[in-house]
GROMACS .gro file of C-alpha atoms in nm:
model
   61
    1UNK     CA    1  15.007  -8.223  -0.117
    2UNK     CA    2  14.761  -7.977  -0.239
    3UNK     CA    3  14.447  -8.177  -0.044
    4UNK     CA    4  14.624  -8.148   0.296
    5UNK     CA    5  14.691  -7.798   0.267
    6UNK     CA    6  14.343  -7.708   0.170
    7UNK     CA    7  14.211  -7.950   0.435
    8UNK     CA    8  14.456  -7.758   0.713
    9UNK     CA    9  14.326  -7.375   0.541
   10UNK     CA   10  13.953  -7.510   0.595
   11UNK     CA   11  13.986  -7.646   0.931
   12UNK     CA   12  14.159  -7.303   1.060
   13UNK     CA   13  13.873  -7.111   0.867
   14UNK     CA   14  13.606  -7.297   1.052
   15UNK     CA   15  13.781  -7.241   1.390
   16UNK     CA   16  13.806  -6.886   1.326
   17UNK     CA   17  13.420  -6.862   1.227
   18UNK     CA   18  13.316  -7.054   1.507
   19UNK     CA   19  13.514  -6.835   1.767
   20UNK     CA   20  13.342  -6.498   1.757
   21UNK     CA   21  13.210  -6.455   2.085
   22UNK     CA   22  13.541  -6.375   2.208
   23UNK     CA   23  13.585  -6.079   1.973
   24UNK     CA   24  13.220  -5.949   2.065
   25UNK     CA   25  13.284  -6.001   2.450
   26UNK     CA   26  13.641  -5.799   2.351
   27UNK     CA   27  13.420  -5.521   2.171
   28UNK     CA   28  13.203  -5.480   2.447
   29UNK     CA   29  13.473  -5.467   2.724
   30UNK     CA   30  13.642  -5.155   2.537
   31UNK     CA   31  13.276  -4.998   2.525
   32UNK     CA   32  13.232  -5.086   2.913
   33UNK     CA   33  13.586  -4.914   2.978
   34UNK     CA   34  13.467  -4.615   2.749
   35UNK     CA   35  13.170  -4.547   2.931
   36UNK     CA   36  13.376  -4.595   3.268
   37UNK     CA   37  13.601  -4.327   3.175
   38UNK     CA   38  13.302  -4.075   3.023
   39UNK     CA   39  13.125  -4.128   3.336
   40UNK     CA   40  13.471  -4.072   3.576
   41UNK     CA   41  13.523  -3.741   3.387
   42UNK     CA   42  13.179  -3.627   3.410
   43UNK     CA   43  13.194  -3.696   3.797
   44UNK     CA   44  13.501  -3.517   3.862
   45UNK     CA   45  13.380  -3.212   3.692
   46UNK     CA   46  13.056  -3.204   3.838
   47UNK     CA   47  13.206  -3.268   4.214
   48UNK     CA   48  13.451  -2.982   4.154
   49UNK     CA   49  13.146  -2.753   4.063
   50UNK     CA   50  12.930  -2.864   4.334
   51UNK     CA   51  13.214  -2.809   4.546
   52UNK     CA   52  13.247  -2.472   4.438
   53UNK     CA   53  12.865  -2.395   4.493
   54UNK     CA   54  12.886  -2.523   4.813
   55UNK     CA   55  13.172  -2.295   4.929
   56UNK     CA   56  12.989  -2.007   4.733
   57UNK     CA   57  12.664  -2.057   4.958
   58UNK     CA   58  12.847  -2.132   5.267
   59UNK     CA   59  13.013  -1.778   5.257
   60UNK     CA   60  12.752  -1.598   5.181
   61UNK     CA   61  12.567  -1.742   5.559
   0.00000   0.00000   0.00000
């Protein structure tokens, strides 16, 4: 019985060791999502500042 449990645990650990690609893909997806959020936030802030600048220029003309 002990040999069966040891063999089953060895097989499960071997399967977990092989399937590290999925974990890496998830990590890269999370990094990409974080970068996208930062870009959207920066674009929103920059867009409103540019709009204000253009409105000031047009009112001065």
